[in-house]
Amino acid sequence: MPSMAIPPPSPPERLLLIARWVERLNNVPGADRQRLRHAYTLAIRPDEEIASGRLVKILAVSTIAAHTPNRAPGLYDTYDPHIKGWIEDVWTTKDGMGRARVINVCQKNRVAEIELDFPYLLAAHAHKPERAPKKGTEAELVGMGLDTITRILPATTIADECLGADCMPSPPLLY
């Protein structure tokens, strides 16, 4: 029987980015006062590189508020801040970090865009392109200030996370 390489699975439609909310930024220039900007910092290393044009979904992390007997204090949980969109631009900051501007298309969220800080080595142009970057050892992830992803709560359906029909992308922008 001839051997044949099995192709890798196709990448997901949206890259999942798990990040911590940092602060509210100034409103979007030229927009009405209802469209906001927020800053996030990457908390978990993503499965793929962060690149301009990539569709993304943000899950925000926070410390678990309710501690049960089976959970240690200081654990994190995620919540859906309704940020789904695409990466418009990626650049380097003065301190050597990478920063990405994400345009949000969720109509139920007043946040029009976010700026996401992350270790610059995770940017698409920082190293050889490949399907998934090297995962890194625990020590390397700690050095980057990132954690590994660990499920601590049961999985929920997308409808539970996103309120189903309440979170619809806006119509495409026409230029």
XYZ file of N, CA and C in Angstrom:
525
model
N 0.845 -1.178 0.000
C 0.000 0.000 0.000
C 0.894 1.247 0.000
N 0.697 2.156 -0.957
C 1.566 3.339 -1.002
C 1.302 4.254 0.193
N 2.382 4.807 0.689
C 2.218 5.740 1.808
C 1.981 7.140 1.246
N 1.161 7.876 1.951
C 0.814 9.221 1.503
C 0.753 10.124 2.734
N 1.287 11.295 2.607
C 1.237 12.245 3.715
C -0.183 12.776 3.862
N -0.635 12.818 5.070
C -1.962 13.375 5.351
C -1.798 14.877 5.519
N -2.537 15.661 4.747
C -2.380 17.114 4.861
C -2.881 17.603 6.219
N -2.303 18.697 6.710
C -2.769 19.234 7.987
C -4.182 19.784 7.842
N -4.915 19.867 8.942
C -6.262 20.427 8.851
C -6.198 21.897 8.449
N -7.255 22.358 7.818
C -7.286 23.769 7.435
C -7.393 24.616 8.698
N -6.844 25.822 8.670
C -6.909 26.667 9.861
C -8.354 27.061 10.158
N -8.667 27.324 11.421
C -10.028 27.745 11.751
C -10.336 29.098 11.108
N -11.629 29.369 10.938
C -12.030 30.638 10.321
C -11.500 31.823 11.126
N -11.610 31.741 12.447
C -11.146 32.825 13.315
C -10.076 32.305 14.263
N -9.016 33.064 14.411
C -7.964 32.752 15.369
C -8.449 33.179 16.746
N -8.416 32.273 17.709
C -8.845 32.577 19.072
C -7.689 33.217 19.826
N -7.899 34.434 20.333
C -6.906 35.143 21.127
C -7.461 35.328 22.530
N -6.741 34.838 23.522
C -7.165 34.965 24.918
C -6.299 36.047 25.543
N -6.957 37.122 26.019
C -6.232 38.312 26.452
C -6.850 38.907 27.711
N -6.062 39.732 28.394
C -6.534 40.467 29.578
C -6.888 41.896 29.165
N -8.028 42.386 29.666
C -8.404 43.777 29.424
C -7.468 44.656 30.236
N -6.981 45.759 29.638
C -6.048 46.653 30.314
C -6.708 47.983 30.641
N -7.251 48.653 29.614
C -7.825 49.977 29.840
C -8.660 50.418 28.649
N -9.418 51.480 28.881
C -10.154 52.132 27.802
C -9.247 53.195 27.205
N -9.202 53.260 25.885
C -8.391 54.246 25.177
C -9.290 55.374 24.688
N -8.704 56.364 24.034
C -9.501 57.439 23.444
C -10.433 56.864 22.388
N -11.539 57.555 22.136
C -12.494 57.097 21.126
C -11.847 57.034 19.748
N -12.492 56.321 18.849
C -12.001 56.190 17.481
C -11.973 57.577 16.839
N -10.834 57.990 16.268
C -10.770 59.318 15.647
C -11.805 59.464 14.534
N -12.513 60.594 14.550
C -13.495 60.881 13.517
C -14.816 60.161 13.683
N -14.948 59.337 14.700
C -16.194 58.594 14.904
C -17.030 59.289 15.971
N -18.289 58.891 16.043
C -19.131 59.470 17.088
C -18.660 58.962 18.450
N -19.162 59.547 19.506
C -18.704 59.230 20.855
C -19.130 57.837 21.312
N -19.979 57.172 20.567
C -20.470 55.863 20.986
C -19.518 54.719 20.632
N -18.565 54.950 19.740
C -17.642 53.883 19.329
C -16.352 54.003 20.139
N -16.071 53.001 20.949
C -14.966 53.052 21.897
C -13.763 52.252 21.419
N -12.623 52.491 22.079
C -11.393 51.721 21.864
C -10.934 51.189 23.214
N -10.490 49.931 23.229
C -9.966 49.327 24.449
C -8.585 48.752 24.179
N -7.810 48.584 25.251
C -6.485 47.958 25.165
C -6.525 46.620 25.889
N -5.922 45.610 25.275
C -5.795 44.269 25.853
C -4.334 43.852 25.758
N -3.947 42.870 26.565
C -2.636 42.252 26.445
C -2.827 40.743 26.351
N -2.095 40.103 25.469
C -2.236 38.671 25.233
C -1.880 37.892 26.496
N -2.727 36.917 26.869
C -2.494 36.118 28.073
C -2.059 34.696 27.755
N -2.529 34.146 26.648
C -2.246 32.760 26.258
C -1.660 32.765 24.851
N -0.604 32.005 24.648
C 0.000 31.929 23.309
C -1.000 31.327 22.329
N -1.266 31.999 21.199
C -2.229 31.470 20.221
C -1.636 30.316 19.413
N -2.506 29.589 18.716
C -2.074 28.458 17.895
C -1.390 28.897 16.606
N -1.645 30.118 16.178
C -1.071 30.617 14.931
C -0.469 31.987 15.166
N 0.276 32.439 14.176
C 0.901 33.748 14.261
C -0.140 34.860 14.164
N 0.202 36.002 14.706
C -0.667 37.174 14.653
C -0.265 37.967 13.414
N -1.195 38.086 12.452
C -0.872 38.702 11.164
C -1.996 39.615 10.703
N -1.628 40.663 9.981
C -2.619 41.575 9.407
C -3.569 40.806 8.498
N -4.849 41.166 8.561
C -5.860 40.545 7.721
C -6.490 39.297 8.315
N -5.948 38.761 9.383
C -6.457 37.520 9.988
C -7.739 37.803 10.752
N -8.759 36.946 10.565
C -9.990 37.037 11.348
C -9.708 36.503 12.745
N -10.215 37.191 13.770
C -9.943 36.795 15.151
C -11.199 36.884 16.007
N -11.166 36.169 17.117
C -12.161 36.290 18.178
C -11.377 36.443 19.471
N -11.772 37.410 20.291
C -11.101 37.648 21.569
C -11.935 37.044 22.686
N -11.302 36.280 23.552
C -11.885 35.894 24.836
C -11.058 36.596 25.897
N -11.712 37.236 26.847
C -11.006 37.957 27.902
C -10.878 37.066 29.131
N -9.780 37.217 29.855
C -9.573 36.447 31.082
C -9.732 37.358 32.288
N -10.228 36.763 33.361
C -10.314 37.452 34.646
C -10.157 36.397 35.727
N -9.847 36.836 36.931
C -9.732 35.864 38.013
C -11.112 35.325 38.335
N -11.166 34.076 38.755
C -12.443 33.450 39.096
C -12.970 34.104 40.364
N -14.197 34.621 40.285
C -14.775 35.333 41.421
C -15.227 34.382 42.520
N -15.867 33.292 42.138
C -16.401 32.358 43.139
C -15.454 31.176 43.284
N -15.007 30.927 44.498
C -14.112 29.799 44.750
C -14.914 28.668 45.364
N -14.834 27.518 44.748
C -15.484 26.332 45.289
C -14.411 25.470 45.940
N -14.806 24.481 46.717
C -13.796 23.663 47.401
C -12.815 22.968 46.460
N -13.203 22.716 45.215
C -12.322 21.999 44.297
C -11.406 22.907 43.487
N -11.488 24.209 43.659
C -10.676 25.141 42.876
C -9.718 25.905 43.776
N -8.501 26.018 43.305
C -7.513 26.808 44.042
C -7.741 28.288 43.762
N -7.447 29.167 44.713
C -7.584 30.605 44.447
C -6.548 31.056 43.420
N -6.847 32.140 42.729
C -5.921 32.691 41.752
C -6.043 32.100 40.365
N -7.036 31.244 40.120
C -7.240 30.702 38.784
C -7.971 31.727 37.921
N -7.883 31.537 36.608
C -8.525 32.458 35.677
C -9.681 31.786 34.961
N -10.623 32.599 34.534
C -11.747 32.150 33.736
C -11.854 33.101 32.548
N -12.526 32.673 31.494
C -12.711 33.545 30.338
C -14.160 33.996 30.243
N -14.345 35.131 29.621
C -15.682 35.609 29.282
C -15.612 36.202 27.881
N -16.760 36.286 27.237
C -16.825 36.778 25.865
C -17.119 38.273 25.868
N -16.143 39.123 25.519
C -16.396 40.564 25.470
C -17.024 41.013 24.150
N -17.440 40.055 23.312
C -18.063 40.340 22.011
C -17.133 41.145 21.113
N -15.913 40.634 20.965
C -14.958 41.228 20.036
C -14.619 40.167 19.003
N -15.165 40.366 17.817
C -14.931 39.481 16.679
C -14.656 40.382 15.487
N -13.579 40.145 14.807
C -13.255 41.009 13.681
C -11.994 40.565 12.999
N -11.215 41.533 12.519
C -9.986 41.211 11.818
C -8.870 42.127 12.294
N -7.642 41.641 12.099
C -6.460 42.421 12.463
C -6.164 43.367 11.306
N -6.276 44.656 11.582
C -6.049 45.659 10.544
C -4.559 45.949 10.351
N -3.796 45.960 11.447
C -2.391 46.346 11.356
C -1.622 45.725 12.515
N -0.333 45.459 12.302
C 0.572 44.955 13.341
C 1.836 45.796 13.278
N 2.329 46.263 14.438
C 3.551 47.057 14.469
C 4.300 46.808 15.774
N 5.497 47.377 15.863
C 6.339 47.239 17.050
C 6.240 48.504 17.886
N 6.154 48.341 19.211
C 6.124 49.487 20.118
C 7.553 49.869 20.499
N 7.706 50.992 21.185
C 9.031 51.463 21.597
C 9.731 50.476 22.527
N 8.959 49.741 23.321
C 9.566 48.795 24.268
C 9.798 47.413 23.656
N 9.657 47.281 22.327
C 9.955 46.027 21.649
C 8.808 45.028 21.616
N 7.652 45.389 22.129
C 6.480 44.512 22.073
C 5.803 44.680 20.715
N 4.999 43.706 20.345
C 4.166 43.829 19.164
C 2.815 44.400 19.573
N 2.180 45.101 18.664
C 0.836 45.626 18.922
C 0.012 45.428 17.662
N -1.214 44.944 17.849
C -2.120 44.717 16.726
C -3.391 45.530 16.936
N -3.881 46.138 15.861
C -5.165 46.837 15.904
C -6.219 45.887 15.355
N -7.225 45.569 16.180
C -8.309 44.668 15.790
C -9.566 45.499 15.594
N -10.182 45.391 14.423
C -11.438 46.078 14.124
C -12.576 45.134 14.485
N -13.459 45.581 15.373
C -14.564 44.756 15.867
C -15.789 44.931 14.969
N -16.398 43.802 14.541
C -17.586 43.868 13.694
C -18.857 43.468 14.441
N -18.764 43.170 15.726
C -19.946 42.794 16.507
C -20.797 44.041 16.755
N -22.032 44.038 16.277
C -22.908 45.203 16.399
C -23.395 45.440 17.822
N -23.370 44.420 18.669
C -23.879 44.566 20.035
C -22.844 45.160 20.979
N -21.651 45.460 20.492
C -20.585 45.983 21.330
C -20.227 47.383 20.863
N -20.141 48.320 21.794
C -19.777 49.689 21.447
C -18.279 49.845 21.198
N -17.497 48.820 21.499
C -16.055 48.883 21.255
C -15.807 48.645 19.765
N -15.327 49.674 19.082
C -15.100 49.597 17.637
C -13.769 48.948 17.305
N -12.764 49.170 18.138
C -11.461 48.563 17.885
C -10.716 48.371 19.187
N -9.783 47.424 19.145
C -8.922 47.217 20.306
C -7.477 47.241 19.834
N -6.593 47.553 20.764
C -5.163 47.422 20.533
C -4.676 46.313 21.444
N -4.075 45.293 20.857
C -3.632 44.101 21.566
C -2.113 44.071 21.610
N -1.539 44.103 22.822
C -0.092 43.976 22.991
C 0.269 42.512 23.145
N 1.389 42.111 22.550
C 1.826 40.714 22.602
C 3.331 40.667 22.365
N 3.997 39.553 22.743
C 5.428 39.426 22.444
C 5.656 39.469 20.935
N 6.569 40.321 20.490
C 6.782 40.557 19.060
C 7.138 39.289 18.299
N 7.730 38.301 18.956
C 8.095 37.058 18.274
C 6.878 36.298 17.759
N 5.675 36.625 18.235
C 4.464 35.949 17.772
C 3.890 36.583 16.508
N 4.491 37.674 16.041
C 4.018 38.314 14.812
C 4.428 37.471 13.612
N 3.623 37.487 12.572
C 3.842 36.626 11.407
C 5.174 36.895 10.720
N 5.640 38.123 10.714
C 6.861 38.447 9.984
C 8.114 38.290 10.833
N 7.970 37.864 12.085
C 9.122 37.775 12.975
C 9.913 36.485 12.806
N 9.327 35.445 12.237
C 10.033 34.183 12.015
C 9.431 33.451 10.835
N 9.991 32.302 10.495
C 9.551 31.565 9.309
C 8.057 31.253 9.373
N 7.323 31.415 8.251
C 5.903 31.071 8.263
C 5.711 29.561 8.382
N 4.775 29.164 9.191
C 4.412 27.759 9.352
C 2.995 27.709 9.885
N 2.376 26.564 9.816
C 0.966 26.424 10.229
C 0.771 26.829 11.680
N 1.603 26.312 12.567
C 1.514 26.666 13.982
C 2.924 26.873 14.502
N 3.186 27.996 15.167
C 4.529 28.219 15.672
C 4.876 27.223 16.775
N 6.171 27.060 17.003
C 6.634 26.178 18.069
C 5.967 26.588 19.380
N 5.471 25.615 20.111
C 4.716 25.911 21.327
C 5.587 26.500 22.421
N 6.828 26.128 22.500
C 7.699 26.666 23.534
C 7.583 25.878 24.821
N 8.646 25.924 25.585
C 8.647 25.241 26.876
C 7.957 26.126 27.902
N 7.680 25.566 29.063
C 7.068 26.356 30.139
C 7.944 27.563 30.475
N 9.268 27.359 30.525
C 10.181 28.455 30.866
C 10.134 29.559 29.812
N 10.070 29.186 28.521
C 9.991 30.192 27.460
C 8.692 30.979 27.543
N 7.586 30.291 27.822
C 6.299 30.982 27.937
C 6.304 31.938 29.119
N 6.889 31.518 30.238
C 6.988 32.400 31.404
C 7.843 33.608 31.048
N 8.927 33.383 30.302
C 9.785 34.484 29.871
C 9.050 35.489 29.009
N 8.078 35.032 28.227
C 7.264 35.923 27.391
C 6.105 36.517 28.180
N 5.883 36.040 29.397
C 4.756 36.524 30.185
C 3.447 35.872 29.799
N 3.494 34.692 29.139
C 2.281 34.010 28.701
C 2.081 32.728 29.490
N 0.849 32.297 29.583
C 0.505 31.043 30.234
C 0.128 30.023 29.176
N 0.069 28.746 29.587
C -0.453 27.717 28.704
C -1.947 27.614 28.938
N -2.666 27.174 27.934
C -4.118 27.087 28.054
C -4.486 25.798 28.780
N -5.367 25.908 29.748
C -5.826 24.769 30.533
C -7.310 24.931 30.784
N -8.089 23.886 30.475
C -9.528 23.955 30.732
C -9.762 23.690 32.217
N -10.455 24.621 32.889
C -10.764 24.422 34.298
C -12.264 24.387 34.544
N -13.045 24.766 33.557
C -14.499 24.736 33.665
C -15.049 23.924 32.501
N -16.255 23.367 32.626
C -16.813 22.606 31.507
C -17.016 23.493 30.284
N -16.925 22.884 29.109
C -17.101 23.622 27.860
C -18.546 24.085 27.722
N -18.714 25.222 27.059
C -20.052 25.729 26.754
C -20.201 25.768 25.242
N -21.430 25.847 24.789
C -21.652 25.936 23.353
C -21.423 27.369 22.901
N -21.251 27.552 21.615
C -21.038 28.901 21.090
C -22.248 29.768 21.386
N -23.445 29.208 21.305
C -24.650 29.996 21.592
C -24.632 30.481 23.038
N -24.114 29.664 23.972
C -24.029 30.092 25.367
C -23.012 31.212 25.531
N -21.870 31.115 24.847
C -20.818 32.113 24.976
C -21.219 33.440 24.356
N -21.896 33.387 23.232
C -22.054 34.557 22.392
C -23.489 35.078 22.334
N -24.396 34.499 23.052
C -25.805 34.882 23.034
C -26.437 34.669 21.662
N -25.879 33.770 20.883
C -26.462 33.379 19.605
C -26.736 34.532 18.674
N -28.006 34.764 18.373
C -28.394 35.769 17.381
C -28.132 37.195 17.852
N -27.889 37.412 19.160
C -27.624 38.769 19.639
C -26.258 39.291 19.210
N -25.381 38.423 18.804
C -24.030 38.841 18.404
C -23.857 38.555 16.923
N -24.261 39.490 16.112
C -24.187 39.307 14.665
C -23.152 40.261 14.092
N -22.358 39.800 13.134
C -21.409 40.721 12.507
C -22.145 41.802 11.733
N -21.547 42.969 11.695
C -22.145 44.059 10.931
C -21.950 43.794 9.444
N -22.717 44.485 8.592
C -22.533 44.300 7.154
C -21.120 44.721 6.745
N -20.606 44.197 5.635
C -19.249 44.547 5.216
C -19.115 46.041 4.961
N -17.926 46.560 5.251
C -17.661 47.973 5.008
C -17.433 48.189 3.521
N -18.001 49.245 2.991
C -17.814 49.583 1.580
C -16.904 50.795 1.501
N -15.860 50.667 0.743
C -14.914 51.783 0.609
C -15.104 52.457 -0.721
